């Protein structure tokens, strides 16, 4: 029996050694818990014919995420962002932003409930792992842009009760909380506002992750100095590889590592690699901005039309996109500077994210394949695809 058992073990070793790198990567991808920390998919829920339970074609402007493509791409969990574009910073503007956020939360809960056999809203880190065991997709919620908080800290409690587990404190323009990294008017507070300091404290108290993607460098450091818990950059890359103010410098990467937080590498090409775009696409985007210059005052129908036009841009004028290899260069750099325990993945699908060879959620396994090709171990990949982010999630949620 010992002889036969030995031969059996030798056979297993030989079989394993014959496994292709593609098979090895697919096996690892299937085994590890995978989470995408940032997508803008709820923007699609205001289009009445969109159902996340049905497979769509991203290359026809139909979005990058749905449950069938999550299944194909081996994506176990995702954060859907309740995105609110920056509008007027007065009582009416804040009230409208608050109402819009509530509508998006409601639409997202409703959309997921319609597909309850396949997916469920998740609240805690443990929910994600439990749903994975049941073969369901975990849908987490975040807010992109703290604008709907207005000037009322209690609104943070309200959004927490609706399921928000992180808040990206600012977006493309300064708000009442923080300076943005990309506001053309420049800094307003040289970091966080006094109200923003209260926002950080309240989020710490409630156990909501603070997202520093889009924040100015000064605001980034203000958050890290004030926060008693680790922070996240839900969709950012390394500035050393792509000099974009939305990306993080090496000093910022080191600071997040010292804070215990995590940088979620983004696959929006503008943050991955500087690429020339066709004159047709440039003109198409100019025409779009001219046509849709008053988003904050749009009716629901105008907003739907604007979103359709936005997604149609990529159909009519396909962008020149970076590759998975380009994106994983950022993971390599973040690992080198911040360490393997402080990097993850936040695609920004449906907000501009997508690569030549990872265009939508169905192709996410290509990232794992590239990681395997570069010598990352299964444990490394487990950390990158969810372990690091979920560790921070647990630490922040702990009371």
Short mmCIF file of N, CA, C and O in Angstrom, two decimals, residues 134-218:
data_model
loop_
_atom_site.label_atom_id
_atom_site.label_comp_id
_atom_site.label_asym_id
_atom_site.label_seq_id
_atom_site.Cartn_x
_atom_site.Cartn_y
_atom_site.Cartn_z
N UNK A 134 -22.35 31.17 0.19
CA UNK A 134 -23.66 30.81 -0.35
C UNK A 134 -23.73 30.99 -1.87
O UNK A 134 -24.79 30.74 -2.47
N UNK A 135 -22.63 31.41 -2.48
CA UNK A 135 -22.62 31.61 -3.92
C UNK A 135 -23.32 32.87 -4.36
O UNK A 135 -23.68 33.02 -5.54
N UNK A 136 -23.50 33.84 -3.44
CA UNK A 136 -24.16 35.10 -3.77
C UNK A 136 -23.13 36.23 -3.83
O UNK A 136 -22.06 36.14 -3.21
N UNK A 137 -23.48 37.29 -4.55
CA UNK A 137 -22.62 38.47 -4.63
C UNK A 137 -22.98 39.42 -3.48
O UNK A 137 -24.16 39.68 -3.22
N UNK A 138 -21.96 39.96 -2.84
CA UNK A 138 -22.16 40.94 -1.77
C UNK A 138 -22.10 42.34 -2.35
O UNK A 138 -21.12 42.70 -3.01
N UNK A 139 -23.13 43.12 -2.10
CA UNK A 139 -23.19 44.50 -2.60
C UNK A 139 -23.09 45.45 -1.41
O UNK A 139 -24.00 45.54 -0.58
N UNK A 140 -21.96 46.13 -1.31
CA UNK A 140 -21.76 47.14 -0.27
C UNK A 140 -22.05 48.52 -0.85
O UNK A 140 -22.04 48.71 -2.07
N UNK A 141 -22.27 49.48 0.04
CA UNK A 141 -22.61 50.84 -0.38
C UNK A 141 -21.64 51.86 0.20
O UNK A 141 -21.26 51.77 1.37
N UNK A 142 -21.26 52.81 -0.63
CA UNK A 142 -20.47 53.94 -0.18
C UNK A 142 -21.05 55.21 -0.76
O UNK A 142 -21.95 55.17 -1.61
N UNK A 143 -20.56 56.35 -0.31
CA UNK A 143 -20.96 57.64 -0.87
C UNK A 143 -19.73 58.27 -1.49
O UNK A 143 -18.68 58.36 -0.85
N UNK A 144 -19.83 58.71 -2.75
CA UNK A 144 -18.74 59.42 -3.38
C UNK A 144 -19.09 60.90 -3.44
O UNK A 144 -19.98 61.32 -4.18
N UNK A 145 -18.39 61.66 -2.63
CA UNK A 145 -18.57 63.10 -2.42
C UNK A 145 -19.43 63.33 -1.18
O UNK A 145 -20.61 62.97 -1.14
N UNK A 146 -18.83 63.97 -0.19
CA UNK A 146 -19.55 64.25 1.05
C UNK A 146 -20.55 65.39 0.95
O UNK A 146 -21.16 65.79 1.95
N UNK A 147 -20.76 65.90 -0.26
CA UNK A 147 -21.68 67.01 -0.50
C UNK A 147 -23.06 66.83 0.14
O UNK A 147 -23.59 67.76 0.75
N UNK A 148 -23.72 65.66 0.03
CA UNK A 148 -25.06 65.53 0.62
C UNK A 148 -25.09 65.57 2.14
O UNK A 148 -26.17 65.66 2.73
N UNK A 149 -23.93 65.53 2.78
CA UNK A 149 -23.89 65.71 4.24
C UNK A 149 -24.31 67.13 4.59
O UNK A 149 -24.85 67.39 5.67
N UNK A 150 -24.10 68.05 3.64
CA UNK A 150 -24.42 69.45 3.89
C UNK A 150 -23.57 70.00 5.01
O UNK A 150 -22.35 69.83 5.03
N UNK A 151 -24.22 70.63 5.97
CA UNK A 151 -23.52 71.15 7.15
C UNK A 151 -24.03 70.49 8.43
O UNK A 151 -23.95 71.07 9.52
N UNK A 152 -24.55 69.27 8.28
CA UNK A 152 -25.19 68.58 9.40
C UNK A 152 -24.53 67.23 9.64
O UNK A 152 -24.71 66.30 8.85
N UNK A 153 -23.78 67.11 10.71
CA UNK A 153 -23.09 65.86 11.01
C UNK A 153 -24.06 64.69 11.20
O UNK A 153 -23.70 63.54 10.93
N UNK A 154 -25.27 64.99 11.65
CA UNK A 154 -26.24 63.90 11.87
C UNK A 154 -26.64 63.23 10.56
O UNK A 154 -27.13 62.10 10.57
N UNK A 155 -26.43 63.91 9.44
CA UNK A 155 -26.71 63.26 8.15
C UNK A 155 -25.79 62.07 7.92
O UNK A 155 -26.15 61.13 7.20
N UNK A 156 -24.59 62.10 8.52
CA UNK A 156 -23.68 60.96 8.40
C UNK A 156 -24.31 59.74 9.07
O UNK A 156 -24.27 58.62 8.54
N UNK A 157 -24.91 59.95 10.24
CA UNK A 157 -25.61 58.84 10.92
C UNK A 157 -26.73 58.29 10.05
O UNK A 157 -26.93 57.07 9.97
N UNK A 158 -27.44 59.20 9.40
CA UNK A 158 -28.56 58.79 8.54
C UNK A 158 -28.06 57.91 7.39
O UNK A 158 -28.64 56.85 7.10
N UNK A 159 -26.98 58.32 6.75
CA UNK A 159 -26.46 57.53 5.63
C UNK A 159 -25.87 56.20 6.11
O UNK A 159 -25.94 55.20 5.39
N UNK A 160 -25.30 56.22 7.29
CA UNK A 160 -24.82 54.96 7.88
C UNK A 160 -25.99 53.98 8.03
O UNK A 160 -25.87 52.80 7.70
N UNK A 161 -27.11 54.49 8.51
CA UNK A 161 -28.30 53.64 8.68
C UNK A 161 -28.82 53.11 7.34
O UNK A 161 -29.44 52.04 7.30
N UNK A 162 -28.56 53.83 6.25
CA UNK A 162 -28.98 53.38 4.92
C UNK A 162 -27.99 52.38 4.32
O UNK A 162 -28.24 51.82 3.25
N UNK A 163 -26.86 52.18 5.00
CA UNK A 163 -25.91 51.17 4.57
C UNK A 163 -24.55 51.69 4.14
O UNK A 163 -23.67 50.89 3.80
N UNK A 164 -24.33 53.00 4.17
CA UNK A 164 -23.04 53.54 3.73
C UNK A 164 -21.93 53.09 4.67
O UNK A 164 -22.03 53.30 5.89
N UNK A 165 -20.88 52.51 4.10
CA UNK A 165 -19.76 52.04 4.92
C UNK A 165 -18.45 52.74 4.57
O UNK A 165 -17.43 52.46 5.17
N UNK A 166 -18.47 53.60 3.58
CA UNK A 166 -17.39 54.57 3.43
C UNK A 166 -17.95 55.82 2.77
O UNK A 166 -19.00 55.79 2.11
N UNK A 167 -17.24 56.93 2.97
CA UNK A 167 -17.59 58.19 2.31
C UNK A 167 -16.32 58.77 1.70
O UNK A 167 -15.32 58.97 2.40
N UNK A 168 -16.35 58.99 0.39
CA UNK A 168 -15.29 59.74 -0.29
C UNK A 168 -15.57 61.20 0.03
O UNK A 168 -16.57 61.76 -0.45
N UNK A 169 -14.74 61.82 0.83
CA UNK A 169 -15.12 63.09 1.46
C UNK A 169 -15.33 64.23 0.46
O UNK A 169 -16.07 65.17 0.74
N UNK A 170 -14.69 64.15 -0.71
CA UNK A 170 -14.79 65.23 -1.69
C UNK A 170 -14.68 64.63 -3.07
O UNK A 170 -14.23 63.49 -3.23
N UNK A 171 -15.10 65.39 -4.10
CA UNK A 171 -14.95 64.89 -5.46
C UNK A 171 -14.12 65.89 -6.26
O UNK A 171 -13.08 66.33 -5.79
N UNK A 172 -14.55 66.25 -7.45
CA UNK A 172 -13.71 67.03 -8.36
C UNK A 172 -13.61 68.52 -8.00
O UNK A 172 -12.75 69.22 -8.52
N UNK A 173 -14.52 68.97 -7.13
CA UNK A 173 -14.51 70.38 -6.72
C UNK A 173 -14.55 70.46 -5.20
O UNK A 173 -15.07 69.56 -4.52
N UNK A 174 -14.03 71.54 -4.66
CA UNK A 174 -14.07 71.75 -3.21
C UNK A 174 -15.51 71.69 -2.72
O UNK A 174 -16.44 72.15 -3.41
N UNK A 175 -15.71 71.15 -1.53
CA UNK A 175 -17.02 71.20 -0.90
C UNK A 175 -16.88 71.77 0.51
O UNK A 175 -15.82 72.33 0.84
N UNK A 176 -17.89 71.65 1.33
CA UNK A 176 -17.84 72.24 2.66
C UNK A 176 -16.98 71.44 3.64
O UNK A 176 -16.77 71.86 4.78
N UNK A 177 -16.47 70.30 3.18
CA UNK A 177 -15.67 69.41 4.03
C UNK A 177 -14.19 69.56 3.75
O UNK A 177 -13.36 69.61 4.66
N UNK A 178 -13.84 69.66 2.46
CA UNK A 178 -12.45 69.49 2.08
C UNK A 178 -12.13 70.16 0.76
O UNK A 178 -13.00 70.35 -0.10
N UNK A 179 -10.86 70.46 0.58
CA UNK A 179 -10.35 70.83 -0.73
C UNK A 179 -10.24 69.59 -1.61
O UNK A 179 -9.92 68.49 -1.13
N UNK A 180 -10.49 69.78 -2.91
CA UNK A 180 -10.34 68.71 -3.88
C UNK A 180 -8.96 68.78 -4.54
O UNK A 180 -8.36 69.86 -4.61
N UNK A 181 -8.49 67.65 -5.02
CA UNK A 181 -7.20 67.61 -5.72
C UNK A 181 -7.28 68.24 -7.10
O UNK A 181 -6.23 68.52 -7.71
N UNK A 182 -8.50 68.48 -7.60
CA UNK A 182 -8.64 68.92 -9.00
C UNK A 182 -9.50 70.17 -9.18
O UNK A 182 -9.92 70.46 -10.29
N UNK A 183 -9.79 70.89 -8.11
CA UNK A 183 -10.59 72.11 -8.26
C UNK A 183 -9.75 73.18 -8.95
O UNK A 183 -8.68 73.55 -8.47
N UNK A 184 -10.26 73.70 -10.07
CA UNK A 184 -9.51 74.67 -10.85
C UNK A 184 -9.35 76.00 -10.13
O UNK A 184 -8.47 76.81 -10.48
N UNK A 185 -10.19 76.25 -9.14
CA UNK A 185 -10.10 77.49 -8.37
C UNK A 185 -9.01 77.41 -7.30
O UNK A 185 -8.70 78.41 -6.66
N UNK A 186 -8.46 76.23 -7.10
CA UNK A 186 -7.41 76.07 -6.11
C UNK A 186 -7.96 75.79 -4.72
O UNK A 186 -9.18 75.67 -4.52
N UNK A 187 -7.08 75.69 -3.73
CA UNK A 187 -7.51 75.34 -2.37
C UNK A 187 -8.34 76.43 -1.71
O UNK A 187 -8.13 77.62 -1.96
N UNK A 188 -9.25 75.99 -0.87
CA UNK A 188 -10.11 76.92 -0.13
C UNK A 188 -9.76 76.94 1.36
O UNK A 188 -9.86 77.97 2.02
N UNK A 189 -9.34 75.78 1.87
CA UNK A 189 -9.03 75.66 3.30
C UNK A 189 -7.58 75.26 3.55
O UNK A 189 -7.15 75.16 4.69
N UNK A 190 -6.86 74.96 2.47
CA UNK A 190 -5.54 74.35 2.58
C UNK A 190 -5.62 73.03 3.33
O UNK A 190 -4.78 72.72 4.18
N UNK A 191 -6.65 72.25 3.00
CA UNK A 191 -6.84 70.94 3.64
C UNK A 191 -8.30 70.71 3.96
O UNK A 191 -9.18 70.92 3.12
N UNK A 192 -8.56 70.30 5.19
CA UNK A 192 -9.93 70.13 5.67
C UNK A 192 -10.47 71.45 6.22
O UNK A 192 -9.71 72.26 6.75
N UNK A 193 -11.78 71.64 6.11
CA UNK A 193 -12.43 72.75 6.79
C UNK A 193 -12.62 72.39 8.26
O UNK A 193 -12.43 71.23 8.66
N UNK A 194 -13.03 73.36 9.07
CA UNK A 194 -13.34 73.06 10.48
C UNK A 194 -14.48 72.05 10.55
O UNK A 194 -14.46 71.12 11.37
N UNK A 195 -15.46 72.20 9.66
CA UNK A 195 -16.56 71.23 9.62
C UNK A 195 -16.04 69.86 9.19
O UNK A 195 -16.46 68.83 9.72
N UNK A 196 -15.10 69.86 8.26
CA UNK A 196 -14.51 68.59 7.81
C UNK A 196 -13.83 67.84 8.93
O UNK A 196 -13.85 66.59 8.96
N UNK A 197 -13.23 68.56 9.86
CA UNK A 197 -12.61 67.90 11.01
C UNK A 197 -13.67 67.17 11.83
O UNK A 197 -13.46 66.05 12.30
N UNK A 198 -14.84 67.80 11.96
CA UNK A 198 -15.95 67.14 12.66
C UNK A 198 -16.45 65.92 11.91
O UNK A 198 -16.86 64.92 12.52
N UNK A 199 -16.42 65.99 10.57
CA UNK A 199 -16.83 64.85 9.74
C UNK A 199 -15.92 63.66 10.00
O UNK A 199 -16.39 62.52 10.17
N UNK A 200 -14.62 63.90 10.04
CA UNK A 200 -13.66 62.81 10.31
C UNK A 200 -13.95 62.17 11.67
O UNK A 200 -14.00 60.94 11.79
N UNK A 201 -14.16 62.99 12.67
CA UNK A 201 -14.42 62.47 14.01
C UNK A 201 -15.71 61.66 14.05
O UNK A 201 -15.77 60.58 14.65
N UNK A 202 -16.77 62.16 13.40
CA UNK A 202 -18.05 61.45 13.42
C UNK A 202 -17.93 60.12 12.65
O UNK A 202 -18.48 59.09 13.09
N UNK A 203 -17.23 60.11 11.54
CA UNK A 203 -17.06 58.87 10.80
C UNK A 203 -16.28 57.84 11.61
O UNK A 203 -16.60 56.64 11.60
N UNK A 204 -15.27 58.30 12.33
CA UNK A 204 -14.53 57.40 13.22
C UNK A 204 -15.45 56.81 14.29
O UNK A 204 -15.40 55.60 14.58
N UNK A 205 -16.29 57.64 14.86
CA UNK A 205 -17.20 57.19 15.92
C UNK A 205 -18.17 56.13 15.40
O UNK A 205 -18.44 55.13 16.09
N UNK A 206 -18.69 56.34 14.21
CA UNK A 206 -19.71 55.44 13.65
C UNK A 206 -19.11 54.17 13.06
O UNK A 206 -19.80 53.15 12.95
N UNK A 207 -17.84 54.23 12.67
CA UNK A 207 -17.24 53.08 12.02
C UNK A 207 -17.42 53.11 10.51
O UNK A 207 -17.61 52.07 9.87
N UNK A 208 -17.38 54.31 9.92
CA UNK A 208 -17.45 54.48 8.47
C UNK A 208 -16.03 54.77 7.96
O UNK A 208 -15.35 55.65 8.49
N UNK A 209 -15.61 54.03 6.96
CA UNK A 209 -14.27 54.25 6.40
C UNK A 209 -14.19 55.63 5.74
O UNK A 209 -15.11 56.05 5.03
N UNK A 210 -13.08 56.30 5.97
CA UNK A 210 -12.83 57.60 5.35
C UNK A 210 -12.03 57.37 4.08
O UNK A 210 -10.94 56.79 4.11
N UNK A 211 -12.58 57.84 2.97
CA UNK A 211 -11.96 57.64 1.66
C UNK A 211 -11.30 58.94 1.21
O UNK A 211 -11.98 59.96 1.06
N UNK A 212 -9.98 58.90 0.99
CA UNK A 212 -9.23 60.10 0.64
C UNK A 212 -8.98 60.24 -0.86
O UNK A 212 -8.29 61.17 -1.29
N UNK A 213 -9.51 59.33 -1.68
CA UNK A 213 -9.43 59.53 -3.13
C UNK A 213 -10.14 60.84 -3.46
O UNK A 213 -11.20 61.13 -2.90
N UNK A 214 -9.58 61.62 -4.34
CA UNK A 214 -10.08 62.93 -4.79
C UNK A 214 -9.68 64.07 -3.85
O UNK A 214 -9.78 65.24 -4.24
N UNK A 215 -9.25 63.78 -2.62
CA UNK A 215 -8.88 64.86 -1.70
C UNK A 215 -7.54 65.47 -2.11
O UNK A 215 -6.67 64.81 -2.68
N UNK A 216 -7.38 66.76 -1.80
CA UNK A 216 -6.10 67.42 -2.06
C UNK A 216 -5.02 66.81 -1.16
O UNK A 216 -5.32 66.14 -0.16
N UNK A 217 -3.77 67.05 -1.50
CA UNK A 217 -2.68 66.51 -0.69
C UNK A 217 -2.77 67.01 0.75
O UNK A 217 -2.58 66.25 1.70
N UNK A 218 -3.06 68.31 0.92
CA UNK A 218 -3.15 68.86 2.28
C UNK A 218 -4.30 68.23 3.05
O UNK A 218 -4.15 67.91 4.24
#
